[in-house]
C-alpha cells in the first residue's frame, strides 16, 4: 500500500510539473508577444520632435485609395476618375508635408549657424576689442548672410503655402463632386458604397490639408517675427562692433507693438522746464556717448515700453549771426548722428523725432534727449 501511495504521489508530482511546463509554454509567449506589440506601438506613435506628429499622421493617411471596382455604369466610371484624382491629391500632400519638414530642418541649421557667429562676436566684444575690428566686421557680414538664408527659407515657406492652398481648393472641389454624384441616375448599390468610401477618404484628406496649412502659417508667423527681431539685433551689434564695446540687446525688445504717439505741432524747445534724459556735450571731435545713451533709454523702456523720444540739437546763442548759423548746422548733424544711433540700437524711427533750438545757457553744441 505504501508503495502504491508513493507511486501515485510521483505521478501527481509529474502531472503538476507538466502542467506548469504547459502553462509556461502556452501563456508566457503570448504575454511577451503582447508586451512587444505594445512597445512597438509606442515607438511608432511617439513623436520624435515638435513636428513628428504631423509627419506620422500625414504619412499614415495618404496611402493610395484601393478597393474601388468597375461596375460598368456611368457613375462607376466617375468614381474611378475621382479615385485617381484623390490618389494624386494624397501624393501631393505627402510630398508637401515632407517639404515642410525639410524646410524646418534647414531653418534650424541656418539659425544655429547664425547664433554661433553672433555668439562669437559678442564674446569678443565682452572681453574688449578695438573699434571696427576687421575680424569682427567679417564675422558680422557672415552672420548677416546666415540670417539671409533664414529669410530665404521664409520665401520657400510662402511658396509651399501657395501649393498647399491649391491642394485645399482641389480637395473642396473633389468633395463637392463626390456628393453631387449621389444624385446622378443609373447607379447601382455598389456605386453608392464606393462613393461613400470616396467621400470619407476625401474628408480625411481635407482635414490633413487644413492641418498642414495651419502649421505652415504658424511657422511663417514665427520665422517672420524671428528674422525681424534679429535684424534689429544685428543693427545694434554693428554699432557695438564699430565702437569696440557691447551695449546689450536691441532696444526693439523693449518696445511693444503699438501705434506711435501723434507728433505735436511745435517742436520741444531746450528751454522747457522738463529735464532732459541725456545731455551730450559735443565739445570735441570724438565724443563717445553710445553706451550712456543706451543705458538711459533702456531704463526708460523698462518702465515705459511705449515711450517716445525727442532729440533736440541745442546751439549756443553767442557770436555773430554767421557763427550761430555755422554752429547750428554742426549741432543738427550731431543730433542726426544721435538719432541714427538710437535707430541702430533698435528704436523704431517712428518713436524718435529731431528738432533744434538755441540757448544762451550753453557754451558748446549739445544734443538733449527728452522722453515723451
Coordinates of C-alpha atoms in Angstrom, one line a residue:
X1 CA 0.0 0.0 0.0
X2 CA 2.9 2.4 0.9
X3 CA 4.5 1.6 -2.5
X4 CA 1.2 2.3 -4.3
X5 CA 0.8 5.7 -2.4
X6 CA 4.4 6.6 -3.3
X7 CA 3.7 5.7 -6.9
X8 CA 0.6 7.9 -7.0
X9 CA 2.5 10.8 -5.4
X10 CA 5.2 10.6 -8.0
X11 CA 2.6 10.5 -10.8
X12 CA 0.8 13.5 -9.3
X13 CA 4.0 15.5 -9.0
X14 CA 4.9 14.7 -12.6
X15 CA 1.5 15.9 -13.7
X16 CA 1.8 19.1 -11.8
X17 CA 5.2 19.8 -13.2
X18 CA 3.9 19.0 -16.6
X19 CA 1.0 21.5 -16.0
X20 CA 3.5 24.1 -15.0
X21 CA 5.5 23.5 -18.1
X22 CA 2.4 23.7 -20.2
X23 CA 1.4 27.0 -18.6
X24 CA 4.8 28.4 -19.2
X25 CA 4.8 27.5 -22.9
X26 CA 1.2 28.5 -23.5
X27 CA 0.8 31.7 -21.5
X28 CA 4.2 33.4 -21.3
X29 CA 4.9 33.6 -25.0
X30 CA 1.5 35.2 -25.5
X31 CA 2.1 37.8 -22.8
X32 CA 5.6 38.5 -24.2
X33 CA 4.2 39.0 -27.6
X34 CA 1.6 41.4 -26.4
X35 CA 4.2 43.4 -24.5
X36 CA 6.4 43.6 -27.6
X37 CA 3.5 44.7 -29.6
X38 CA 2.7 47.4 -27.1
X39 CA 6.3 48.6 -27.1
X40 CA 6.4 48.7 -30.9
X41 CA 3.2 50.7 -31.0
X42 CA 4.6 53.2 -28.5
X43 CA 7.8 53.7 -30.6
X44 CA 5.8 54.1 -33.8
X45 CA 3.4 56.7 -32.4
X46 CA 5.7 58.7 -30.1
X47 CA 6.7 62.0 -31.7
X48 CA 10.4 62.4 -32.2
X49 CA 10.2 66.1 -32.4
X50 CA 7.8 69.0 -32.3
X51 CA 6.6 68.2 -35.9
X52 CA 6.7 64.4 -35.9
X53 CA 3.0 64.0 -35.1
X54 CA 2.1 65.8 -38.3
X55 CA 4.5 63.7 -40.4
X56 CA 3.2 60.5 -38.9
X57 CA -0.4 61.3 -39.4
X58 CA 0.0 62.6 -43.0
X59 CA 2.2 59.7 -44.0
X60 CA -0.2 57.2 -42.5
X61 CA -3.3 58.7 -44.1
X62 CA -2.1 59.4 -47.6
X63 CA -1.8 55.9 -48.8
X64 CA -3.5 55.4 -52.2
X65 CA -7.2 54.5 -52.0
X66 CA -7.8 51.0 -53.2
X67 CA -10.9 48.6 -53.3
X68 CA -12.8 50.5 -56.0
X69 CA -14.1 48.1 -58.6
X70 CA -15.6 48.7 -62.0
X71 CA -19.4 48.5 -62.2
X72 CA -19.9 49.3 -65.8
X73 CA -22.2 52.3 -65.1
X74 CA -21.7 56.0 -65.8
X75 CA -21.4 56.7 -62.1
X76 CA -18.8 53.8 -61.7
X77 CA -16.6 55.5 -64.3
X78 CA -16.9 58.8 -62.5
X79 CA -15.9 57.0 -59.3
X80 CA -12.7 55.7 -61.0
X81 CA -11.8 59.1 -62.2
X82 CA -12.3 60.7 -58.8
X83 CA -10.3 57.9 -57.1
X84 CA -7.4 58.8 -59.4
X85 CA -7.7 62.5 -58.5
X86 CA -7.8 61.7 -54.8
X87 CA -4.7 59.5 -55.0
X88 CA -2.9 62.3 -56.8
X89 CA -4.0 64.7 -54.2
X90 CA -2.8 62.4 -51.4
X91 CA 0.6 62.0 -53.1
X92 CA 0.9 65.8 -53.4
X93 CA 0.0 66.2 -49.8
X94 CA 2.6 63.7 -48.7
X95 CA 5.2 65.5 -50.8
X96 CA 4.4 68.9 -49.4
X97 CA 4.5 67.6 -45.8
X98 CA 8.0 66.2 -46.5
X99 CA 9.0 69.5 -48.0
X100 CA 7.8 71.3 -44.8
X101 CA 9.9 69.0 -42.6
X102 CA 12.9 69.6 -44.8
X103 CA 12.5 73.3 -44.6
X104 CA 12.2 73.2 -40.9
X105 CA 15.4 71.2 -40.5
X106 CA 17.1 73.6 -42.9
X107 CA 15.9 76.6 -41.0
X108 CA 17.2 75.1 -37.7
X109 CA 20.6 74.5 -39.3
X110 CA 20.8 78.1 -40.6
X111 CA 19.6 79.5 -37.3
X112 CA 22.3 77.5 -35.4
X113 CA 25.0 78.8 -37.7
X114 CA 23.7 82.4 -37.3
X115 CA 23.6 82.3 -33.5
X116 CA 27.0 80.6 -33.3
X117 CA 28.5 83.5 -35.3
X118 CA 26.7 86.1 -33.2
X119 CA 27.9 84.5 -30.0
X120 CA 31.5 84.6 -31.2
X121 CA 31.2 88.3 -31.9
X122 CA 29.5 89.0 -28.5
X123 CA 32.2 87.0 -26.7
X124 CA 34.9 89.1 -28.3
X125 CA 33.2 92.3 -27.6
X126 CA 32.6 91.3 -24.0
X127 CA 36.3 90.9 -23.2
X128 CA 37.1 94.1 -25.1
X129 CA 38.5 94.8 -28.6
X130 CA 39.5 97.6 -30.9
X131 CA 36.8 99.8 -32.6
X132 CA 36.0 98.4 -36.1
X133 CA 38.0 95.2 -35.6
X134 CA 38.1 93.7 -39.2
X135 CA 37.8 90.2 -37.8
X136 CA 34.5 91.1 -36.1
X137 CA 33.4 93.0 -39.2
X138 CA 33.9 89.9 -41.3
X139 CA 32.0 87.8 -38.7
X140 CA 29.2 90.3 -38.7
X141 CA 28.9 90.0 -42.5
X142 CA 28.9 86.2 -42.2
X143 CA 26.1 86.5 -39.6
X144 CA 24.1 88.7 -41.9
X145 CA 24.5 86.2 -44.8
X146 CA 23.3 83.3 -42.5
X147 CA 20.3 85.4 -41.4
X148 CA 19.5 86.0 -45.1
X149 CA 19.4 82.2 -45.6
X150 CA 16.7 82.0 -42.9
X151 CA 14.9 84.7 -44.8
X152 CA 15.2 82.6 -48.0
X153 CA 13.6 79.7 -46.0
X154 CA 10.7 82.0 -45.3
X155 CA 10.3 82.7 -49.0
X156 CA 10.3 78.9 -49.6
X157 CA 7.6 78.5 -46.9
X158 CA 5.5 81.1 -48.7
X159 CA 5.8 79.1 -51.9
X160 CA 4.9 75.9 -50.1
X161 CA 1.8 77.6 -48.6
X162 CA 0.6 78.5 -52.0
X163 CA 0.9 74.9 -53.1
X164 CA -1.0 73.6 -50.1
X165 CA -3.7 76.2 -50.7
X166 CA -4.1 74.9 -54.2
X167 CA -4.4 71.4 -52.7
X168 CA -7.1 72.7 -50.4
X169 CA -9.1 74.1 -53.3
X170 CA -8.8 70.9 -55.2
X171 CA -10.0 68.8 -52.2
X172 CA -13.0 71.0 -51.8
X173 CA -13.9 70.7 -55.4
X174 CA -13.4 66.9 -55.3
X175 CA -15.6 66.6 -52.2
X176 CA -18.4 68.5 -53.9
X177 CA -18.1 66.3 -57.0
X178 CA -18.4 63.2 -54.9
X179 CA -21.5 64.5 -53.2
X180 CA -23.0 65.5 -56.5
X181 CA -22.5 62.1 -57.9
X182 CA -25.1 60.7 -55.5
X183 CA -27.8 62.5 -57.4
X184 CA -26.8 61.0 -60.8
X185 CA -29.3 58.4 -62.0
X186 CA -28.4 55.0 -63.3
X187 CA -26.2 54.0 -60.4
X188 CA -26.1 50.6 -58.7
X189 CA -25.8 50.0 -54.9
X190 CA -22.1 49.2 -55.3
X191 CA -21.6 52.7 -56.9
X192 CA -23.1 54.4 -53.8
X193 CA -21.0 52.2 -51.5
X194 CA -17.8 53.3 -53.3
X195 CA -19.0 56.9 -53.3
X196 CA -19.4 56.7 -49.5
X197 CA -15.8 55.3 -49.2
X198 CA -14.5 58.0 -51.5
X199 CA -16.3 60.7 -49.5
X200 CA -14.9 59.6 -46.2
X201 CA -11.3 59.5 -47.6
X202 CA -11.7 62.9 -49.2
X203 CA -12.9 64.3 -45.9
X204 CA -9.9 62.9 -44.1
X205 CA -7.6 64.2 -46.7
X206 CA -9.2 67.7 -46.4
X207 CA -8.6 67.7 -42.7
X208 CA -4.9 66.8 -43.2
X209 CA -4.6 69.6 -45.8
X210 CA -6.1 72.2 -43.4
X211 CA -3.8 71.0 -40.6
X212 CA -0.7 71.3 -42.8
X213 CA -1.8 74.7 -44.0
X214 CA -2.2 75.9 -40.4
X215 CA 1.2 74.6 -39.5
X216 CA 2.8 76.4 -42.4
X217 CA 1.0 79.6 -41.4
X218 CA 2.2 79.3 -37.8
X219 CA 5.8 78.6 -39.0
X220 CA 5.7 81.7 -41.3
X221 CA 4.5 83.9 -38.4
X222 CA 7.2 82.7 -36.1
X223 CA 10.0 82.9 -38.6
X224 CA 9.0 86.3 -39.9
X225 CA 8.9 87.7 -36.3
X226 CA 12.2 86.0 -35.6
X227 CA 14.0 87.5 -38.6
X228 CA 12.6 90.9 -37.9
X229 CA 13.9 90.8 -34.3
X230 CA 17.3 89.5 -35.3
X231 CA 17.7 92.2 -38.0
X232 CA 17.3 94.8 -35.2
X233 CA 19.8 92.8 -33.0
X234 CA 22.3 92.8 -35.9
X235 CA 22.0 96.6 -36.3
X236 CA 22.7 97.0 -32.6
X237 CA 25.6 94.6 -32.9
X238 CA 27.0 96.5 -35.9
X239 CA 27.1 99.7 -33.7
X240 CA 28.9 97.7 -31.0
X241 CA 31.5 96.4 -33.5
X242 CA 32.0 99.9 -34.7
X243 CA 32.7 101.2 -31.2
X244 CA 34.5 98.1 -30.0
X245 CA 32.2 97.6 -27.0
X246 CA 28.9 95.8 -26.5
X247 CA 25.8 97.7 -25.4
X248 CA 23.2 95.0 -24.9
X249 CA 20.2 93.6 -26.7
X250 CA 18.3 95.6 -29.3
X251 CA 16.0 98.3 -27.8
X252 CA 13.3 96.8 -30.0
X253 CA 12.8 94.1 -27.4
X254 CA 11.6 96.7 -25.0
X255 CA 9.2 98.3 -27.5
X256 CA 5.6 97.0 -27.6
X257 CA 3.8 96.9 -30.9
X258 CA 1.6 99.9 -30.6
X259 CA 0.7 103.0 -32.6
X260 CA 3.2 105.8 -32.4
X261 CA 2.1 108.9 -30.5
X262 CA 1.0 111.7 -32.7
X263 CA 3.5 114.4 -33.3
X264 CA 2.8 117.8 -31.8
X265 CA 2.5 120.9 -33.9
X266 CA 5.6 122.6 -32.4
X267 CA 9.0 121.1 -31.5
X268 CA 10.1 120.8 -27.9
X269 CA 12.5 123.6 -27.0
X270 CA 15.6 123.2 -25.0
X271 CA 14.4 125.9 -22.6
X272 CA 11.4 123.8 -21.4
X273 CA 11.0 123.0 -17.7
X274 CA 11.3 119.3 -18.4
X275 CA 14.6 117.8 -17.5
X276 CA 16.4 116.1 -20.4
X277 CA 17.0 112.4 -20.1
X278 CA 20.5 112.7 -21.6
X279 CA 22.7 115.7 -22.4
X280 CA 25.5 115.1 -24.9
X281 CA 28.1 117.8 -25.0
X282 CA 29.9 117.9 -28.3
X283 CA 33.0 119.9 -27.2
X284 CA 35.5 117.7 -29.2
X285 CA 35.6 115.8 -32.4
X286 CA 35.3 112.3 -30.8
X287 CA 32.5 112.1 -28.2
X288 CA 31.7 108.6 -27.0
X289 CA 28.1 108.7 -25.9
X290 CA 26.5 105.5 -27.2
X291 CA 26.8 103.4 -24.0
X292 CA 25.4 106.1 -21.7
X293 CA 22.6 106.8 -24.2
X294 CA 21.7 103.1 -24.5
X295 CA 21.7 102.6 -20.7
X296 CA 19.4 105.6 -20.2
X297 CA 17.0 104.8 -22.9
X298 CA 16.9 101.1 -21.9
X299 CA 16.0 102.1 -18.3
X300 CA 13.1 104.2 -19.5
X301 CA 11.8 101.5 -21.8
X302 CA 11.8 99.0 -18.9
X303 CA 9.4 101.3 -17.0
X304 CA 7.5 102.7 -20.0
X305 CA 7.7 100.4 -23.1
X306 CA 5.6 102.8 -25.2
X307 CA 7.8 105.9 -24.5
X308 CA 9.0 108.0 -27.4
X309 CA 11.9 110.4 -27.5
X310 CA 12.8 113.9 -28.8
X311 CA 16.3 114.6 -29.9
X312 CA 17.0 118.3 -29.8
X313 CA 20.0 120.0 -31.3
X314 CA 20.9 122.9 -28.9
X315 CA 23.2 125.7 -30.3
X316 CA 24.8 128.4 -28.2
X317 CA 23.2 131.8 -28.9
X318 CA 26.5 133.6 -29.0
X319 CA 28.6 135.4 -31.6
X320 CA 27.7 136.8 -34.9
X321 CA 24.7 135.5 -36.9
X322 CA 27.1 133.7 -39.2
X323 CA 28.8 131.9 -36.3
X324 CA 25.4 130.9 -34.9
X325 CA 24.3 129.6 -38.2
X326 CA 27.5 127.6 -38.6
X327 CA 27.2 126.1 -35.1
X328 CA 23.5 125.4 -35.8
X329 CA 24.4 123.3 -38.8
X330 CA 27.0 121.3 -36.8
X331 CA 24.6 120.8 -33.9
X332 CA 21.9 119.5 -36.3
X333 CA 24.4 117.0 -37.7
X334 CA 25.2 115.9 -34.2
X335 CA 21.5 115.4 -33.5
X336 CA 21.1 113.3 -36.7
X337 CA 24.1 111.1 -35.5
X338 CA 22.4 110.6 -32.1
X339 CA 19.1 109.8 -33.9
X340 CA 20.9 107.2 -36.1
X341 CA 22.5 105.7 -33.0
X342 CA 19.0 105.2 -31.4
X343 CA 17.6 103.5 -34.5
X344 CA 20.7 101.3 -34.8
X345 CA 20.1 100.3 -31.2
X346 CA 16.7 99.1 -32.3
X347 CA 14.4 102.0 -31.5
X348 CA 11.8 102.4 -34.3
X349 CA 12.2 105.6 -36.2
X350 CA 8.5 106.5 -35.7
X351 CA 9.3 106.8 -31.9
X352 CA 12.1 109.3 -32.3
X353 CA 11.9 112.8 -33.8
X354 CA 14.5 115.5 -34.1
X355 CA 14.3 119.3 -33.7
X356 CA 16.7 122.2 -33.0
X357 CA 16.8 125.2 -30.7
X358 CA 19.2 127.9 -29.5
X359 CA 20.1 128.7 -25.9
X360 CA 22.2 131.3 -24.1
X361 CA 22.9 129.0 -21.2
X362 CA 25.2 126.6 -23.2
X363 CA 28.7 127.2 -24.2
X364 CA 29.1 124.4 -26.8
X365 CA 26.9 122.5 -29.1
X366 CA 24.8 120.0 -27.2
X367 CA 22.2 117.4 -28.0
X368 CA 19.4 116.9 -25.5
X369 CA 17.3 113.7 -25.4
X370 CA 13.8 114.1 -23.9
X371 CA 11.2 111.5 -23.0
X372 CA 7.6 112.0 -24.2

